[in-house]
């Protein structure tokens, strides 16, 4: 894993496809599929944070699992530190896993209640090959310290901790192999608002001290704006807009992004932490249709949107959007921005 | 869970009435079996015709049977037999059934399908009936009745284990273990088994009661433990023909079986409360 240059992105995802086969409804029925990922492409440069936002069911966790090589991908490519991971067997992947780790959404479900902190945190060391027990203990101690847990916590069990502390344990587990890439799937959405900020700050501090790269999944745009250098907006298994955080937030080019941003509570107004609400259906799609993925719910849908799929094209430097009318969207942004 | 916090574990034990009562009843039986290994008040084997049909007295606490054998001693020795049969039978079911269940949950696909269809098939027969069927095929006797009961236990454990294990496989900490590079075999032993163990223990207690009942039933039918070894089931059978002559004889083995089954069921219920990893589900 030494042959990658600093210029090479830590993660390159190309045209990633994942279709879940649903159980047959009857013996002679055709299998139906959930089209969870339909050709997702992006890359993350070293030491950067890449945010993925979108509503529930748009495929964020599926993307995370496929990047982490936790399930069989149906197509496309995932390269981590220049190494292709799609198509590798579980055994072939094992030595690579130390380079990419994951933090899960639910700090109650992601820690085995029967294991103590020591065993939970040390778990990924299995991929690292033989370590002496002194080395192992040192690693555990070091990583617990860096996430702000006390050394006395080491023999405690998950139920003895609060949600925020549990998420710290999960972060320590992800950090212990000194990975290049950490995929964090909504790591704060299960936490109290007051605790969210602490954990986000911790993630930011860890990035500074370890130079780790984040793929950060969230449905909370404020969180993404705070933490991420770049953002991708997902809708029904596709990236509909992608760009530098400040560009995308200041001047969105896709109507869906626009709606998401408008739903973010303004500073000063009463805080509202609900998920974004939109008209129309949000279920995962079980058919591939012609035209734009967002056509059913788009306020500015035209005929062309129903027949032709808009490609993901640049609207400015490093800012891409998949909308036939991105120019119109951006024109409407102007008065609000200025 | 329990292993993490001994004080709350003990508290839960103390608070569960079924656990306490069931534990005492089961403990009493174990004690009887243990004592009978080296001491019984009278003889469970010696035939003393002049002493037959004695009512309960200081010498023969529960009287004697038609051969003058001491009934307390026979019951105590019979406890050994019941417990031994149940332990071996439940162990057979436990080891094979739990392994199959864990395998089905880890492999999924046609392995799971195959294991589950076979266990479905064996579920079509009631416990005692299938035990009778198997002993009828293999021939009567202690060992065969153990096999018959053990065989019946396999699908019960397999099914329960597979169901609970599937639920654990879906948890995020298993995904985390996969992300750590752990194979299915290691995950099964390090994550799945510890998380389904309490459910299996509860089930084992209940099946222990069923095994004792099944052994008694088989012996009652003459398919289980053979003379001269005392067995509760056969004592009942022998007492049946003498029910008007000497009702004592039927009452005591019946009570012994009832105590064992009731005590173990209570214990199982109590264990459910005590072992239930409520702590891990606390949100
Ligand atoms: N194992 C699976 N089998 C079938 N369908 C699945 C499976 N996993 C996910 N899906 C479907 O794929 C779609 C995307 O799910 P995913 O969990 O990735 O969404 P998400 O964006 O993470 O949502 P959330 O914000 O609720 O976590 C959903 O429609 C979901 O029902
Ligand atoms: Mg998700």
XYZ file of C-alpha atoms and ligand atoms in Angstrom:
653
model
C 0.000 0.000 0.000
C 2.989 2.291 -0.368
C 2.710 2.968 -4.068
C 0.151 5.725 -3.879
C 1.246 9.290 -4.109
C -0.133 12.068 -1.926
C -1.975 13.374 -4.974
C -3.928 10.168 -5.359
C -7.304 10.351 -3.607
C -7.745 8.057 -0.630
C -11.070 6.817 -1.959
C -12.242 6.626 -5.541
C -15.745 5.329 -6.169
C -16.785 4.828 -9.750
C -20.226 3.986 -11.020
C -21.140 1.972 -7.948
C -24.294 -0.106 -8.347
C -26.198 -2.066 -5.728
C -29.532 -3.736 -6.402
C -31.120 -5.712 -3.586
C -33.085 -8.699 -4.689
C -36.358 -8.929 -2.810
C -37.797 -12.299 -1.808
C -40.286 -13.635 -4.319
C -43.865 -12.765 -3.552
C -45.058 -16.101 -4.873
C -43.463 -19.176 -6.326
C -43.830 -18.142 -9.956
C -43.453 -14.417 -9.487
C -40.440 -12.616 -10.903
C -37.829 -11.412 -8.482
C -38.149 -7.723 -7.744
C -35.248 -5.470 -6.913
C -34.636 -2.388 -4.823
C -32.379 -0.121 -6.840
C -30.456 1.208 -3.865
C -27.387 2.545 -5.721
C -27.528 3.439 -9.389
C -24.059 4.432 -10.489
C -22.498 6.558 -7.770
C -19.115 8.184 -8.426
C -16.974 10.430 -6.270
C -13.527 10.670 -4.798
C -12.118 11.922 -1.517
C -8.704 13.486 -1.185
C -6.428 12.712 1.698
C -7.251 14.426 4.962
C -10.546 15.807 3.658
C -14.100 15.226 4.812
C -16.650 14.245 2.251
C -20.281 14.573 3.275
C -23.120 12.513 1.879
C -26.590 13.881 2.535
C -30.046 12.748 1.575
C -33.326 11.602 2.987
C -33.954 8.321 4.711
C -33.899 5.470 2.221
C -31.892 7.212 -0.487
C -29.089 4.685 -0.132
C -26.581 6.366 2.173
C -25.997 3.359 4.394
C -25.911 1.099 1.375
C -23.179 3.293 -0.068
C -21.283 3.065 3.219
C -21.548 -0.724 3.359
C -20.370 -1.066 -0.216
C -17.438 1.285 0.235
C -16.529 -0.748 3.329
C -16.741 -3.956 1.269
C -19.291 -5.372 3.681
C -21.587 -6.739 1.012
C -21.381 -7.892 -2.571
C -21.440 -4.961 -4.919
C -23.376 -5.341 -8.175
C -21.130 -3.204 -10.282
C -18.623 -0.407 -10.392
C -15.373 0.128 -8.630
C -14.170 1.155 -5.183
C -10.480 1.945 -4.872
C -9.033 2.635 -1.475
C -5.443 3.922 -1.481
C -5.285 2.900 -5.116
C -6.339 -0.669 -4.404
C -9.476 -2.089 -5.973
C -11.646 -3.710 -3.302
C -14.664 -4.703 -5.390
C -14.403 -8.367 -6.297
C -11.896 -9.271 -3.595
C -12.765 -12.179 -1.340
C -13.271 -11.656 2.365
C -9.867 -13.221 3.041
C -8.146 -11.027 0.473
C -9.766 -7.986 2.021
C -8.735 -8.763 5.583
C -5.211 -7.310 5.448
C -6.575 -4.191 3.718
C -9.240 -3.528 6.310
C -6.879 -1.768 8.664
C -6.897 1.116 6.168
C -10.632 1.704 6.223
C -12.874 1.536 9.237
C -16.421 2.494 10.030
C -18.414 4.265 12.729
C -22.052 3.240 12.839
C -25.175 5.240 13.475
C -26.549 3.488 16.514
C -24.108 3.513 19.433
C -26.404 1.062 21.223
C -26.522 -1.468 18.435
C -22.943 -1.241 17.237
C -21.307 -2.387 20.478
C -21.684 -6.000 21.585
C -23.280 -5.864 25.065
C -21.296 -8.940 26.124
C -17.856 -7.514 25.487
C -15.999 -5.005 27.603
C -14.480 -1.841 26.203
C -11.061 -3.415 25.931
C -12.279 -6.228 23.696
C -14.586 -3.992 21.661
C -11.913 -1.439 20.897
C -9.247 -4.031 20.119
C -11.468 -5.926 17.699
C -10.115 -4.481 14.410
C -6.570 -5.388 15.438
C -7.476 -8.876 14.229
C -6.820 -7.608 10.709
C -3.420 -6.305 11.661
C -1.661 -9.607 12.095
C 0.098 -10.742 15.234
C 0.737 -8.144 17.909
C 2.323 -8.772 21.285
C -0.086 -8.251 24.142
C 1.969 -5.265 25.302
C 1.636 -3.633 21.866
C -2.038 -4.397 21.844
C -2.645 -2.927 25.296
C -0.632 0.141 24.404
C -2.722 0.709 21.294
C -5.958 0.381 23.236
C -4.746 2.766 25.908
C -3.559 5.298 23.365
C -6.749 5.254 21.347
C -9.029 5.468 24.388
C -7.070 8.462 25.553
C -7.395 10.179 22.204
C -11.189 9.883 22.249
C -11.337 11.149 25.818
C -12.174 7.986 27.735
C -10.590 7.171 31.076
C -8.244 4.232 31.466
C -10.574 2.931 34.174
C -13.292 2.518 31.535
C -11.404 -0.272 29.872
C -13.044 -3.112 31.788
C -16.543 -1.649 31.728
C -19.393 -2.848 29.530
C -21.339 -0.767 26.986
C -24.457 -0.427 29.133
C -22.442 1.469 31.721
C -21.935 4.374 29.313
C -24.077 7.164 27.920
C -24.814 7.418 24.215
C -22.074 9.972 23.634
C -19.507 7.886 25.479
C -20.558 4.814 23.561
C -20.018 6.642 20.316
C -16.551 7.579 21.586
C -15.909 3.871 22.125
C -17.062 3.192 18.564
C -14.770 5.933 17.276
C -11.870 4.486 19.263
C -12.548 1.106 17.663
C -12.451 2.686 14.210
C -9.220 4.518 15.005
C -7.203 1.710 16.519
C -5.692 0.439 13.277
C -4.684 4.009 12.316
C -6.869 3.916 9.197
C -6.585 6.319 6.289
C -10.323 6.406 5.777
C -13.162 6.393 8.269
C -16.695 5.959 6.980
C -19.062 7.467 9.522
C -22.722 6.612 8.939
C -24.777 9.235 10.752
C -22.503 9.030 13.794
C -24.338 11.700 15.772
C -27.949 11.405 14.679
C -28.808 9.029 17.538
C -27.335 11.382 20.126
C -28.796 14.253 22.110
C -28.235 17.598 20.467
C -25.978 18.723 23.311
C -23.786 15.655 22.876
C -23.723 15.888 19.074
C -21.472 18.925 19.148
C -18.970 17.208 21.451
C -18.707 14.180 19.214
C -18.422 16.324 16.074
C -15.657 18.344 17.670
C -13.916 15.132 18.625
C -14.094 13.913 15.025
C -12.686 17.210 13.827
C -9.846 17.132 16.376
C -8.994 13.562 15.467
C -8.802 14.534 11.823
C -6.289 17.230 12.686
C -4.136 14.981 14.825
C -4.301 11.798 12.723
C -4.825 13.246 9.254
C -7.634 10.774 8.701
C -10.021 11.115 5.772
C -13.772 11.016 6.428
C -16.692 9.891 4.408
C -19.399 11.407 6.539
C -23.020 10.448 6.092
C -25.772 12.585 7.498
C -29.257 13.817 6.872
C -28.481 16.952 8.865
C -27.135 19.655 6.575
C -25.918 21.799 9.450
C -23.675 18.964 10.614
C -22.292 18.476 7.128
C -21.682 22.181 6.681
C -19.739 22.237 9.928
C -17.568 19.214 9.259
C -17.192 18.631 5.536
C -15.022 20.103 2.803
C -17.114 18.584 0.071
C -20.708 17.395 -0.112
C -22.675 15.046 -2.295
C -26.457 15.142 -2.264
C -28.072 11.780 -2.892
C -31.517 11.078 -4.173
C -32.852 7.550 -4.812
C -29.466 5.954 -5.148
C -27.888 8.671 -7.255
C -25.741 11.671 -6.590
C -27.749 14.631 -7.869
C -25.350 17.359 -6.815
C -21.791 17.465 -5.614
C -19.341 20.221 -4.833
C -17.319 22.140 -2.299
C -19.433 22.713 0.783
C -19.390 26.499 0.580
C -20.274 26.522 -3.139
C -23.050 24.044 -2.793
C -24.582 25.702 0.239
C -24.259 29.218 -1.177
C -25.432 28.431 -4.654
C -27.143 25.061 -5.116
C -27.807 23.903 -8.656
C -30.350 21.152 -8.071
C -33.924 21.829 -6.965
C -33.675 19.001 -4.434
C -30.655 20.585 -2.754
C -32.497 23.884 -2.782
C -35.447 22.306 -0.954
C -33.174 20.623 1.555
C -31.399 23.891 2.274
C -34.657 25.774 2.636
C -35.778 23.220 5.199
C -32.776 23.889 7.412
C -33.904 26.024 10.343
C -32.524 29.531 10.107
C -30.371 30.775 12.949
C -32.544 32.782 15.296
C -35.713 30.949 14.372
C -36.974 28.292 16.743
C -34.812 25.198 16.355
C -36.445 22.401 14.467
C -34.598 19.117 14.249
C -37.076 17.043 12.292
C -36.060 15.315 9.150
C -36.779 17.206 5.972
C -40.322 16.802 4.821
C -41.234 16.800 1.181
C -44.325 15.914 -0.745
C -44.406 12.649 -2.665
C -43.108 9.178 -2.001
C -39.782 8.402 -0.408
C -39.679 4.634 -0.638
C -36.703 2.995 -2.274
C -37.391 2.517 -5.938
C -38.220 -0.908 -7.244
C -38.133 0.044 -10.903
C -35.847 2.041 -13.125
C -37.731 4.700 -15.022
C -36.872 7.019 -17.814
C -35.957 10.570 -16.957
C -34.864 12.316 -13.822
C -35.008 10.508 -10.475
C -36.520 13.591 -8.846
C -39.294 14.143 -11.419
C -42.187 13.137 -9.128
C -41.418 15.671 -6.478
C -39.686 18.418 -8.387
C -41.470 21.780 -8.239
C -40.049 22.804 -11.633
C -40.520 19.549 -13.546
C -40.843 19.865 -17.332
C -41.551 17.318 -20.043
C -37.902 16.703 -20.787
C -37.392 15.646 -17.149
C -39.758 12.724 -17.684
C -38.041 11.422 -20.769
C -34.379 12.308 -20.511
C -32.132 11.595 -17.591
C -30.047 14.660 -16.765
C -26.314 13.863 -16.608
C -24.165 14.980 -13.701
C -22.335 17.935 -15.273
C -20.235 20.820 -14.022
C -22.059 24.044 -13.251
C -18.899 25.710 -12.021
C -15.442 24.499 -11.089
C -15.665 21.353 -8.913
C -19.412 21.717 -8.675
C -21.619 19.226 -10.468
C -25.365 18.855 -10.685
C -27.738 16.512 -12.461
C -30.557 18.792 -13.519
C -31.692 20.004 -16.942
C -32.477 23.360 -15.424
C -29.589 23.909 -13.021
C -29.019 27.334 -14.545
C -32.587 28.323 -13.623
C -32.113 27.021 -10.086
C -28.940 29.025 -9.681
C -30.559 32.128 -11.154
C -33.247 31.917 -8.507
C -30.577 31.567 -5.792
C -29.070 34.938 -6.609
C -31.609 37.316 -5.074
C -31.785 35.222 -1.908
C -27.997 35.097 -1.663
C -27.443 38.726 -2.450
C -25.313 -8.581 30.735
C -25.212 -10.530 33.937
C -21.491 -11.231 33.780
C -20.744 -7.546 33.850
C -22.593 -6.618 36.968
C -22.675 -9.255 39.686
C -24.653 -7.215 42.212
C -27.580 -6.493 39.932
C -27.468 -10.099 38.759
C -27.831 -11.316 42.349
C -30.559 -8.765 42.955
C -32.517 -10.040 40.020
C -32.087 -13.581 41.309
C -33.379 -12.549 44.690
C -36.338 -10.714 43.244
C -37.509 -13.488 40.944
C -39.862 -15.708 42.920
C -40.031 -18.396 40.239
C -36.256 -18.530 40.158
C -36.078 -19.006 43.923
C -38.840 -21.600 44.245
C -37.815 -23.441 41.093
C -34.211 -23.363 42.225
C -35.067 -24.802 45.625
C -37.175 -27.587 44.099
C -34.530 -28.461 41.541
C -31.815 -28.229 44.170
C -33.775 -30.593 46.405
C -33.905 -33.191 43.624
C -30.206 -32.836 42.901
C -29.513 -33.239 46.591
C -31.624 -36.416 46.744
C -29.760 -37.818 43.764
C -26.393 -36.916 45.270
C -27.180 -38.408 48.687
C -28.596 -41.566 47.163
C -25.246 -42.203 45.510
C -23.808 -43.272 48.863
C -26.717 -43.471 51.306
C -30.409 -44.261 51.231
C -32.662 -44.751 54.267
C -33.477 -48.307 53.226
C -32.695 -50.485 50.232
C -34.055 -49.743 46.798
C -33.120 -53.201 45.506
C -33.508 -55.813 48.300
C -36.676 -57.825 48.098
C -38.078 -58.475 51.580
C -41.387 -60.196 51.077
C -42.555 -60.093 54.754
C -42.190 -56.293 54.712
C -44.378 -55.702 51.658
C -47.142 -53.083 51.485
C -46.019 -51.405 54.689
C -47.568 -47.979 55.207
C -45.310 -44.980 55.946
C -43.544 -45.369 59.265
C -40.389 -44.233 61.033
C -38.457 -47.097 59.473
C -39.925 -46.840 55.945
C -40.751 -43.139 55.527
C -42.998 -43.669 52.552
C -43.760 -47.333 53.123
C -42.733 -50.310 50.988
C -43.884 -51.757 47.684
C -45.223 -55.191 46.784
C -41.718 -56.668 47.069
C -40.951 -54.979 50.382
C -38.508 -52.481 48.826
C -38.222 -49.127 50.550
C -40.092 -46.533 48.512
C -38.103 -43.450 49.622
C -34.926 -45.222 48.652
C -36.356 -46.212 45.286
C -37.492 -42.654 44.648
C -34.105 -41.238 45.622
C -32.260 -43.717 43.442
C -34.803 -43.056 40.706
C -33.865 -39.371 40.857
C -30.368 -40.340 39.781
C -31.793 -42.180 36.848
C -34.121 -39.378 35.763
C -31.421 -36.767 36.070
C -28.833 -38.845 34.249
C -31.181 -39.563 31.363
C -32.227 -35.919 31.151
C -28.668 -34.573 31.364
C -27.400 -36.827 28.600
C -30.472 -36.368 26.425
C -30.488 -32.582 26.781
C -26.731 -32.454 26.151
C -27.120 -34.412 22.925
C -29.846 -32.055 21.782
C -27.967 -29.014 22.995
C -24.625 -29.747 21.380
C -25.928 -30.974 18.037
C -28.963 -28.698 17.870
C -27.141 -25.514 18.827
C -24.341 -26.288 16.373
C -26.828 -26.847 13.572
C -28.701 -23.675 14.476
C -25.523 -21.610 14.523
C -24.448 -23.154 11.225
C -27.792 -22.409 9.595
C -27.666 -18.791 10.735
C -24.062 -18.310 9.620
C -24.401 -19.989 6.204
C -27.946 -19.004 5.256
C -28.998 -20.132 1.784
C -29.704 -23.778 1.136
C -27.819 -24.978 4.250
C -30.294 -23.094 6.387
C -33.194 -24.258 4.279
C -32.087 -27.898 4.544
C -31.571 -27.839 8.318
C -34.844 -26.096 8.938
C -36.924 -28.348 6.684
C -35.583 -31.420 8.476
C -36.401 -29.945 11.840
C -39.853 -28.940 10.592
C -40.398 -32.550 9.647
C -39.478 -33.826 13.082
C -41.745 -31.224 14.650
C -44.705 -32.922 13.075
C -44.472 -35.589 15.809
C -45.193 -34.805 19.447
C -42.246 -35.261 21.810
C -43.356 -38.337 23.689
C -44.820 -39.986 20.623
C -41.585 -39.655 18.686
C -39.616 -40.961 21.674
C -41.923 -43.973 21.794
C -41.497 -44.465 18.077
C -37.729 -44.341 18.287
C -37.515 -46.735 21.237
C -39.927 -49.019 19.464
C -37.494 -49.093 16.552
C -34.252 -49.266 18.549
C -35.687 -51.528 21.252
C -36.417 -50.700 24.871
C -33.719 -49.784 27.366
C -32.096 -46.932 29.233
C -29.587 -45.965 26.559
C -32.120 -46.092 23.761
C -34.546 -43.914 25.673
C -31.756 -41.368 26.168
C -31.110 -41.423 22.421
C -34.786 -41.090 21.641
C -35.234 -38.084 23.889
C -31.945 -36.537 22.784
C -32.882 -36.914 19.139
C -36.141 -35.115 19.777
C -34.276 -32.255 21.431
C -32.008 -31.598 18.444
C -34.528 -29.779 16.222
C -35.931 -27.878 19.194
C -32.525 -26.411 19.940
C -31.639 -25.998 16.272
C -34.741 -23.986 15.566
C -34.457 -21.766 18.619
C -30.748 -21.146 18.107
C -31.130 -20.351 14.439
C -33.955 -17.902 15.108
C -32.115 -16.049 17.838
C -28.823 -16.172 15.960
C -30.397 -14.667 12.847
C -31.565 -11.749 14.947
C -28.046 -11.239 16.285
C -26.504 -11.483 12.808
C -28.633 -8.517 11.812
C -27.205 -6.332 14.568
C -24.736 -3.574 13.796
C -22.023 -4.920 16.077
C -21.796 -7.947 13.812
C -21.295 -5.639 10.847
C -18.592 -3.925 12.889
C -16.937 -7.295 13.450
C -17.066 -7.963 9.698
C -15.515 -4.549 9.104
C -12.792 -5.641 11.508
C -12.069 -8.561 9.197
C -13.505 -11.300 11.367
C -14.744 -14.373 9.562
C -18.117 -16.000 10.112
C -16.666 -18.713 12.319
C -15.049 -16.268 14.718
C -18.114 -14.045 14.765
C -20.268 -17.054 15.586
C -18.202 -17.866 18.651
C -17.273 -14.384 19.780
C -20.536 -12.538 19.134
C -23.429 -14.816 18.224
C -23.112 -17.599 20.789
C -22.648 -15.347 23.852
C -25.682 -13.342 22.802
C -27.980 -16.331 22.359
C -26.676 -18.310 25.324
C -29.197 -17.085 27.875
C -32.098 -18.032 25.620
C -30.558 -21.462 25.111
C -30.075 -21.974 28.855
C -33.710 -21.159 29.538
C -34.802 -23.566 26.828
C -32.469 -26.257 28.169
C -34.120 -26.023 31.583
C -37.565 -26.499 30.081
C -36.383 -29.376 27.908
C -34.800 -30.914 30.982
C -38.274 -31.084 32.505
C -39.702 -32.537 29.304
C -36.907 -35.117 29.233
C -37.686 -36.227 32.787
C -41.331 -36.522 31.872
C -40.494 -38.394 28.676
C -38.196 -40.773 30.514
C -40.926 -41.472 33.048
C -43.399 -42.028 30.252
C -41.099 -44.428 28.424
C -40.351 -46.353 31.608
C -44.029 -46.422 32.414
C -44.597 -48.081 29.064
C -41.729 -50.464 29.739
C -39.600 -48.933 26.975
C -37.201 -47.037 29.210
C -35.135 -47.996 32.220
C -35.285 -51.735 32.813
C -35.588 -53.582 36.147
C -34.074 -53.817 38.685
C -32.981 -50.185 38.374
C -35.593 -48.030 40.037
C -37.316 -45.500 37.844
C -40.208 -43.176 38.597
C -42.104 -44.126 35.498
C -41.923 -47.854 36.156
C -42.831 -47.355 39.819
C -45.985 -45.640 38.621
C -46.714 -48.467 36.249
C -46.291 -51.100 38.918
C -48.361 -49.095 41.372
C -51.173 -48.781 38.856
C -52.271 -52.381 39.148
C -52.207 -52.098 42.934
C -53.950 -48.745 43.173
C -56.809 -50.070 45.339
C -54.620 -52.347 47.366
C -51.936 -49.785 48.145
C -52.596 -46.244 46.924
C -49.398 -44.873 48.552
C -47.294 -46.458 45.904
C -48.828 -44.431 43.098
C -48.904 -41.143 44.936
C -45.202 -40.799 45.674
C -43.625 -41.384 42.264
C -46.320 -39.172 40.803
C -45.407 -36.442 43.256
C -41.722 -36.862 42.454
C -42.340 -36.415 38.719
C -44.597 -33.445 39.360
C -41.995 -31.829 41.616
C -39.267 -32.244 39.039
C -41.300 -30.960 36.111
C -42.873 -28.105 38.022
C -39.596 -27.090 39.675
C -37.665 -27.072 36.400
C -40.353 -25.121 34.598
C -40.369 -22.551 37.369
C -36.603 -22.396 37.231
C -36.743 -21.874 33.477
C -39.228 -19.049 33.893
C -37.106 -17.535 36.624
C -33.941 -17.816 34.534
C -35.687 -15.986 31.755
C -36.197 -13.038 34.096
C -32.735 -13.286 35.560
C -30.746 -13.797 32.373
C -32.837 -11.628 30.096
C -30.249 -9.119 28.923
C -32.546 -6.227 29.586
C -29.491 -4.145 30.267
C -28.300 -4.572 26.734
C -31.687 -3.514 25.434
C -31.890 -0.529 27.706
C -32.149 2.496 25.507
N -30.540 -5.782 2.745
C -31.472 -5.116 2.044
N -32.400 -5.795 1.326
C -33.325 -5.139 0.615
N -33.431 -3.804 0.562
C -32.546 -3.082 1.256
C -31.523 -3.689 2.041
N -30.799 -2.712 2.635
C -31.344 -1.548 2.240
N -32.389 -1.759 1.404
C -33.197 -0.723 0.749
O -32.330 0.118 0.048
C -32.738 1.470 0.169
C -31.621 2.303 0.742
O -31.429 1.950 2.103
P -30.335 2.623 3.023
O -30.368 1.950 4.342
O -29.054 2.656 2.316
O -30.910 4.093 3.181
P -30.342 5.302 4.041
O -30.156 6.434 3.103
O -29.171 4.887 4.834
O -31.549 5.631 4.992
P -31.547 6.066 6.526
O -31.356 7.543 6.553
O -32.913 5.655 6.982
O -30.467 5.313 7.214
C -33.971 1.470 1.049
O -35.103 1.533 0.211
C -33.917 0.145 1.743
O -35.208 -0.321 2.003
Mg -28.768 4.715 6.960
